[in-house]
Short mmCIF file of C-alpha atoms in Angstrom, two decimals:
data_model
loop_
_atom_site.label_atom_id
_atom_site.label_comp_id
_atom_site.label_asym_id
_atom_site.label_seq_id
_atom_site.Cartn_x
_atom_site.Cartn_y
_atom_site.Cartn_z
CA MET A 1 31.56 14.80 -13.42
CA PRO A 2 31.99 10.89 -13.70
CA PRO A 3 28.51 8.98 -15.30
CA ALA A 4 28.61 6.93 -12.14
CA LEU A 5 29.15 10.18 -9.42
CA GLN A 6 26.14 11.81 -11.51
CA ARG A 7 23.85 9.09 -10.71
CA GLY A 8 24.59 8.71 -7.73
CA SER A 9 24.16 12.21 -6.63
CA SER A 10 20.67 12.41 -8.47
CA LEU A 11 20.09 9.31 -6.41
CA GLY A 12 21.13 11.12 -3.09
CA ALA A 13 18.95 13.98 -4.17
CA ARG A 14 15.78 12.07 -4.70
CA LEU A 15 16.16 10.50 -1.67
CA LEU A 16 16.84 13.50 0.29
CA VAL A 17 13.35 15.07 -1.22
CA ASP A 18 12.15 11.68 -0.46
CA LEU A 19 12.54 12.29 3.25
CA LEU A 20 11.42 15.70 3.53
CA ALA A 21 8.44 14.98 2.07
CA LEU A 22 7.88 12.48 4.37
CA VAL A 23 8.35 14.47 7.66
CA ALA A 24 6.29 17.44 6.12
CA PHE A 25 3.82 14.95 5.57
CA SER A 26 4.21 13.34 9.18
CA PHE A 27 3.88 16.78 10.64
CA VAL A 28 0.81 17.77 8.72
CA LEU A 29 -0.45 14.24 9.98
CA PHE A 30 0.37 15.44 13.61
CA ALA A 31 -1.28 18.51 13.70
CA LEU A 32 -4.83 17.51 12.47
CA LEU A 33 -4.55 14.62 14.73
CA ASN A 34 -4.08 16.47 17.54
CA SER A 35 -6.07 19.68 16.21
CA VAL A 36 -9.47 18.03 14.10
CA ALA A 37 -10.37 15.02 16.73
CA GLY A 38 -10.82 17.60 19.61
CA ARG A 39 -8.55 17.84 22.94
CA PRO A 40 -8.28 15.13 24.38
CA GLU A 41 -8.68 16.62 27.59
CA GLU A 42 -11.78 17.75 26.73
CA LEU A 43 -12.70 14.28 25.31
CA LEU A 44 -11.42 13.05 28.78
CA VAL A 45 -14.14 15.76 30.53
CA THR A 46 -17.15 14.60 28.13
CA SER A 47 -16.84 10.66 29.64
CA ASP A 48 -16.19 11.22 32.57
CA PRO A 49 -17.66 14.19 34.31
CA SER A 50 -16.87 13.49 37.73
CA ILE A 51 -13.46 13.38 37.66
CA ARG A 52 -11.20 16.20 39.39
CA GLU A 53 -9.43 19.15 38.57
CA ALA A 54 -6.19 17.85 39.85
CA ASP A 55 -6.26 14.65 37.85
CA LEU A 56 -7.02 16.85 34.98
CA VAL A 57 -4.04 18.82 35.09
CA ARG A 58 -2.09 15.68 35.56
CA PHE A 59 -2.70 14.35 32.87
CA VAL A 60 -2.43 17.48 30.71
CA ASP A 61 1.04 18.28 32.02
CA GLU A 62 2.20 14.07 31.82
CA GLY A 63 1.31 14.37 27.84
CA GLY A 64 2.56 17.79 27.64
CA ARG A 65 -0.93 18.94 26.02
CA ASP A 66 -0.27 22.25 26.98
CA ARG A 67 2.72 22.73 24.84
CA SER A 68 2.60 23.79 21.24
CA ILE A 69 2.23 21.59 18.61
CA ALA A 70 5.62 21.61 16.63
CA HIS A 71 7.44 21.15 20.27
CA ARG A 72 5.09 17.83 20.85
CA TYR A 73 5.81 16.91 16.86
CA ILE A 74 9.81 17.05 17.86
CA CYS A 75 9.49 14.80 20.92
CA TRP A 76 7.27 12.25 19.16
CA TRP A 77 10.58 12.07 17.07
CA ILE A 78 13.43 11.91 19.39
CA GLY A 79 11.63 11.05 23.20
CA ARG A 80 10.47 12.76 25.88
CA SER A 81 12.78 14.78 28.41
CA ASP A 82 11.20 14.19 31.53
CA HIS A 83 10.04 10.49 32.70
CA GLY A 84 6.35 10.65 33.40
CA GLU A 85 3.53 8.00 32.58
CA ARG A 86 3.39 6.84 29.18
CA CYS A 87 1.44 8.97 26.85
CA ALA A 88 -0.26 8.16 23.29
CA TYR A 89 2.19 10.64 21.41
CA TRP A 90 5.08 11.10 23.52
CA PRO A 91 6.97 8.04 23.06
CA SER A 92 9.62 7.43 26.00
CA HIS A 93 12.70 7.04 23.35
CA GLY A 94 11.32 8.58 20.91
CA LEU A 95 10.58 7.32 16.80
CA LEU A 96 14.43 7.44 16.02
CA SER A 97 15.28 4.67 18.71
CA GLY A 98 12.38 2.25 17.54
CA ASP A 99 10.09 3.27 19.87
CA LEU A 100 6.69 4.12 18.28
CA GLY A 101 4.39 4.67 21.45
CA TRP A 102 1.59 2.86 23.45
CA SER A 103 -1.76 2.19 22.03
CA LYS A 104 -4.40 3.03 24.17
CA VAL A 105 -6.85 0.77 22.54
CA HIS A 106 -4.99 -2.21 22.78
CA GLN A 107 -3.07 -1.81 25.52
CA ARG A 108 0.13 -2.64 23.38
CA PRO A 109 3.01 -0.93 22.40
CA VAL A 110 2.93 0.21 18.85
CA VAL A 111 5.51 -1.96 17.14
CA GLU A 112 4.15 -5.16 18.51
CA LEU A 113 0.86 -4.22 17.01
CA LEU A 114 1.97 -3.46 13.66
CA ARG A 115 4.30 -6.46 13.37
CA SER A 116 1.46 -8.76 13.91
CA ARG A 117 -0.92 -6.77 12.13
CA LEU A 118 1.88 -6.47 8.90
CA VAL A 119 2.00 -10.10 8.83
CA ALA A 120 -1.30 -10.43 8.12
CA THR A 121 -1.88 -7.77 5.15
CA LEU A 122 0.85 -9.04 3.64
CA SER A 123 -0.16 -12.57 3.62
CA ILE A 124 -3.30 -11.20 1.08
CA THR A 125 -1.62 -8.53 -0.52
CA LEU A 126 1.80 -10.42 -1.75
CA PRO A 127 -0.08 -13.99 -3.06
CA ALA A 128 -2.53 -11.65 -4.61
CA PHE A 129 -0.08 -9.07 -6.15
CA ALA A 130 1.93 -11.98 -7.74
CA LEU A 131 -1.12 -14.12 -9.03
CA GLY A 132 -2.44 -10.90 -10.66
CA LEU A 133 0.83 -10.28 -12.54
CA LEU A 134 0.53 -13.93 -13.47
CA VAL A 135 -2.88 -14.07 -14.82
CA ALA A 136 -2.77 -10.82 -16.45
CA LEU A 137 0.34 -11.76 -18.69
CA GLY A 138 -1.32 -15.02 -18.96
CA LEU A 139 -4.95 -13.69 -20.34
CA GLY A 140 -3.17 -10.55 -22.37
CA LEU A 141 -1.02 -13.06 -24.22
CA GLU A 142 -4.11 -15.50 -24.72
CA ALA A 143 -5.94 -12.61 -25.60
CA MET A 144 -3.67 -11.64 -28.14
CA ALA A 145 -3.24 -15.09 -29.67
CA ARG A 146 -6.98 -16.02 -29.89
CA ARG A 147 -8.84 -12.12 -30.52
CA LYS A 148 -12.25 -14.13 -31.18
CA GLY A 149 -12.04 -16.27 -28.00
CA VAL A 150 -13.33 -16.81 -24.51
CA VAL A 151 -10.23 -15.34 -23.34
CA ALA A 152 -10.26 -12.50 -25.31
CA MET A 153 -13.84 -11.62 -23.86
CA ALA A 154 -12.66 -12.45 -20.64
CA ALA A 155 -9.75 -10.13 -21.08
CA SER A 156 -12.09 -7.33 -22.18
CA ALA A 157 -14.33 -7.75 -19.55
CA LEU A 158 -12.05 -8.17 -16.46
CA PRO A 159 -10.78 -4.64 -16.27
CA VAL A 160 -14.93 -3.22 -16.87
CA VAL A 161 -15.79 -5.38 -13.65
CA VAL A 162 -13.03 -4.53 -11.65
CA GLY A 163 -13.33 -0.76 -12.96
CA GLY A 164 -17.10 -0.26 -12.62
CA VAL A 165 -18.25 -2.39 -9.28
CA PRO A 166 -16.68 -1.12 -6.17
CA VAL A 167 -14.25 -3.46 -3.85
CA HIS A 168 -16.68 -4.04 -1.25
CA TRP A 169 -19.46 -5.54 -3.58
CA LEU A 170 -16.53 -7.61 -4.81
CA CYS A 171 -15.85 -9.03 -2.00
CA LEU A 172 -20.03 -9.49 -1.21
CA THR A 173 -20.37 -11.15 -4.33
CA ALA A 174 -17.62 -13.81 -3.42
CA LEU A 175 -18.89 -14.51 -0.22
CA LEU A 176 -22.40 -14.82 -1.87
CA VAL A 177 -21.34 -17.77 -3.82
CA PHE A 178 -18.20 -18.98 -2.06
CA ALA A 179 -19.10 -18.69 1.27
CA LEU A 180 -23.08 -18.91 1.49
CA TRP A 181 -24.10 -20.91 -2.04
CA ALA A 182 -21.46 -23.48 -2.37
CA GLU A 183 -20.02 -23.42 1.60
CA VAL A 184 -16.73 -24.26 0.72
CA LEU A 185 -14.87 -21.49 2.18
CA PRO A 186 -15.17 -19.67 5.49
CA SER A 187 -16.81 -16.26 5.23
CA GLY A 188 -13.80 -14.76 6.97
CA GLY A 189 -11.37 -14.59 10.17
CA SER A 190 -7.70 -15.49 10.65
CA GLY A 191 -8.13 -19.33 11.85
CA GLY A 192 -6.02 -20.73 8.87
CA LEU A 193 -4.80 -20.29 5.15
CA SER A 194 -8.80 -21.06 4.01
CA HIS A 195 -9.56 -18.02 5.73
CA LEU A 196 -7.05 -16.39 3.24
CA VAL A 197 -8.27 -17.45 -0.05
CA LEU A 198 -11.33 -14.78 -0.57
CA PRO A 199 -9.36 -12.13 0.00
CA VAL A 200 -6.34 -13.23 -1.79
CA LEU A 201 -8.88 -13.91 -4.71
CA VAL A 202 -10.40 -10.79 -4.66
CA LEU A 203 -7.24 -8.95 -4.54
CA THR A 204 -6.26 -10.83 -7.50
CA ALA A 205 -8.56 -10.24 -9.67
CA ILE A 206 -8.67 -6.71 -8.94
CA HIS A 207 -4.63 -6.49 -9.93
CA ALA A 208 -5.42 -8.84 -12.81
CA GLY A 209 -8.46 -6.46 -13.77
CA ARG A 210 -5.93 -3.44 -13.38
CA TRP A 211 -2.93 -4.81 -15.45
CA VAL A 212 -4.35 -7.13 -18.35
CA ARG A 213 -5.54 -4.46 -20.81
CA HIS A 214 -1.76 -3.05 -20.63
CA VAL A 215 -0.43 -6.18 -21.11
CA ARG A 216 -2.66 -6.68 -24.05
CA HIS A 217 -1.87 -3.13 -25.54
CA SER A 218 2.02 -3.50 -24.77
CA VAL A 219 1.96 -7.24 -26.42
CA GLY A 220 -0.62 -5.55 -29.36
CA MET A 221 1.76 -3.52 -30.26
CA VAL A 222 4.76 -5.15 -30.58
CA LEU A 223 3.37 -8.28 -32.48
CA GLU A 224 2.32 -5.88 -34.57
CA SER A 225 5.42 -3.36 -35.27
CA GLU A 226 7.90 -3.85 -37.95
CA LEU A 227 10.10 -6.28 -35.87
CA ALA A 228 7.36 -8.99 -35.64
CA LEU A 229 7.15 -8.68 -39.51
CA ALA A 230 10.23 -9.03 -40.16
CA MET A 231 10.74 -11.99 -38.05
CA ARG A 232 7.66 -13.80 -39.80
CA ALA A 233 9.10 -13.00 -42.97
CA ARG A 234 12.27 -14.83 -42.35
CA GLY A 235 11.05 -18.10 -41.24
CA ILE A 236 10.63 -17.69 -37.33
CA GLU A 237 8.13 -19.35 -36.06
CA GLU A 238 5.19 -17.44 -33.69
CA ARG A 239 5.82 -19.29 -30.97
CA VAL A 240 9.42 -17.19 -30.69
CA VAL A 241 7.94 -13.91 -32.40
CA ARG A 242 5.60 -14.27 -29.35
CA ARG A 243 8.41 -14.94 -26.94
CA ARG A 244 9.87 -11.81 -27.73
CA ALA A 245 6.86 -9.55 -27.97
CA LEU A 246 6.63 -10.55 -24.25
CA LEU A 247 9.98 -9.49 -23.49
CA ASN A 248 9.97 -6.54 -24.81
CA ALA A 249 6.34 -5.87 -23.04
CA ILE A 250 7.78 -6.52 -19.72
CA ALA A 251 9.34 -3.12 -19.46
CA PRO A 252 6.36 -0.96 -19.27
CA LEU A 253 4.31 -3.71 -17.50
CA LEU A 254 7.09 -2.92 -14.40
CA VAL A 255 6.41 0.80 -14.35
CA ILE A 256 2.68 0.06 -14.52
CA VAL A 257 3.14 -2.76 -11.51
CA SER A 258 5.46 -0.42 -9.36
CA ALA A 259 3.12 2.23 -9.60
CA SER A 260 0.36 -0.14 -8.33
CA VAL A 261 2.15 -0.60 -4.88
CA PRO A 262 0.67 2.36 -3.12
CA SER A 263 -2.74 0.84 -4.11
CA MET A 264 -1.88 -2.49 -3.07
CA PHE A 265 -2.19 -1.73 0.52
CA GLY A 266 -5.47 0.85 -0.30
CA GLY A 267 -7.44 -2.32 -1.83
CA ALA A 268 -6.53 -4.17 1.08
CA VAL A 269 -8.20 -1.87 3.44
CA VAL A 270 -11.75 -2.70 2.06
CA VAL A 271 -10.88 -6.31 1.66
CA GLU A 272 -9.90 -6.68 5.50
CA ARG A 273 -12.81 -4.94 6.61
CA VAL A 274 -15.49 -7.00 4.95
CA PHE A 275 -14.00 -10.19 5.73
CA SER A 276 -12.91 -9.26 9.26
CA LEU A 277 -9.03 -9.92 8.83
CA PRO A 278 -6.76 -8.50 11.51
CA GLY A 279 -4.71 -6.76 9.08
CA MET A 280 -3.18 -3.01 8.71
CA GLY A 281 -6.42 -2.02 7.08
CA MET A 282 -8.91 -3.27 10.00
CA LEU A 283 -5.71 -1.49 12.51
CA ILE A 284 -6.45 2.21 10.68
CA PHE A 285 -9.93 1.86 10.89
CA GLU A 286 -9.88 0.89 14.39
CA SER A 287 -8.10 3.38 15.28
CA ILE A 288 -9.64 6.46 13.65
CA ARG A 289 -12.69 5.46 15.33
CA ASN A 290 -11.21 5.51 18.59
CA ASP A 291 -9.19 8.17 18.43
CA ASP A 292 -6.15 6.09 19.12
CA ARG A 293 -3.75 8.52 17.40
CA ALA A 294 -0.35 6.93 18.15
CA VAL A 295 -1.37 3.74 16.18
CA ALA A 296 -3.18 6.15 13.16
CA THR A 297 0.28 8.50 13.13
CA VAL A 298 2.78 5.94 12.86
CA VAL A 299 0.32 3.82 10.22
CA LEU A 300 -0.35 6.31 7.76
CA CYS A 301 3.43 7.86 7.88
CA LEU A 302 4.31 3.81 7.37
CA TYR A 303 1.78 3.79 4.26
CA ALA A 304 3.69 7.11 3.18
CA CYS A 305 6.67 5.95 3.31
CA ILE A 306 5.52 3.04 1.53
CA THR A 307 4.19 5.28 -1.37
CA LEU A 308 7.78 7.08 -1.45
CA VAL A 309 10.08 4.22 -1.65
CA ALA A 310 7.43 2.34 -4.16
CA MET A 311 7.91 5.89 -6.28
CA GLY A 312 11.50 6.07 -5.79
CA GLY A 313 11.92 2.69 -6.91
CA LEU A 314 9.79 3.76 -10.02
CA ASP A 315 12.00 6.55 -10.66
CA ILE A 316 15.40 4.17 -10.95
CA LEU A 317 13.18 1.27 -12.86
CA VAL A 318 12.46 4.05 -15.42
CA ARG A 319 15.93 4.96 -15.76
CA SER A 320 17.58 1.83 -15.91
CA LEU A 321 14.69 0.58 -18.78
CA ASP A 322 14.94 3.71 -20.71
CA PRO A 323 18.50 4.69 -21.45
CA ARG A 324 17.22 8.22 -23.05
CA SER A 325 16.23 9.05 -19.81
CA THR A 326 20.42 8.23 -18.79
CA LYS A 327 21.27 10.42 -21.47
CA GLU A 328 19.56 13.26 -21.21
CA GLU A 329 20.56 13.47 -17.65
CA LEU A 330 24.31 13.10 -18.47
CA ALA A 331 24.03 15.41 -21.57
#
């Protein structure tokens, strides 16, 4: 088999495995949210004991809640065969047609809710991701150049602080310093760009603390390698040697950064909660607290999809950066 065709078949097999994993996760999640949180008709009777039996029967029939979990799960994907009232778990046309259902709490289509909340989350996660990478590269390189300076101490202390202090404590510390004491930044909300500074600052510190240690280690290994010694022996400037070390250290760093994509959204959940930012983190918290199962199912499945895509991209990145994996695959 030609190498290109074999690589294509390997990629197709990976996509198939990821798709099956997403379907299995969504089914387990759907079944848990339909079983663990209690039956909706029981919750309805508890909240309104005066409800009539005829209304309760209509509520169960329209939502298909007398059907099996598997039947409701299939209808959740492909839509309902009837044309009854809109219910939480059976979108009129199914997920495959883009109908994600209806939020009973926000009284809006789930797709519109996701669109507005996803923009708010990306407005803090993407800048923090990019800034964290730049800070990690800068601190790591400077720490290797001046191993006994202030920057080296900061590069050593940042991973310890980020790894040992909970995320909500970092958020509260930032609020205390910049919003209460200095009074230079707002404490939260989504009124403008100034409201995004503190969330981005906290997420940047988290990402930089996770990556600076890897940058320092990778660059240090290259600077102490035989290649760097040979370049110095030939009279090449130290600036050129460091640049070469950075290029050689980029490959493992990209793998680590790609593996951090799923946790990028996980850390945003706590940050959005503390800073009252109406993003995906607040949405999943509100949906679980208020038993908005349509929103909770879709958001958690979206997180699972992002994780699978990130892991698939990581696998492709490793294969492209490491020629040995390609040779072993084609052997």
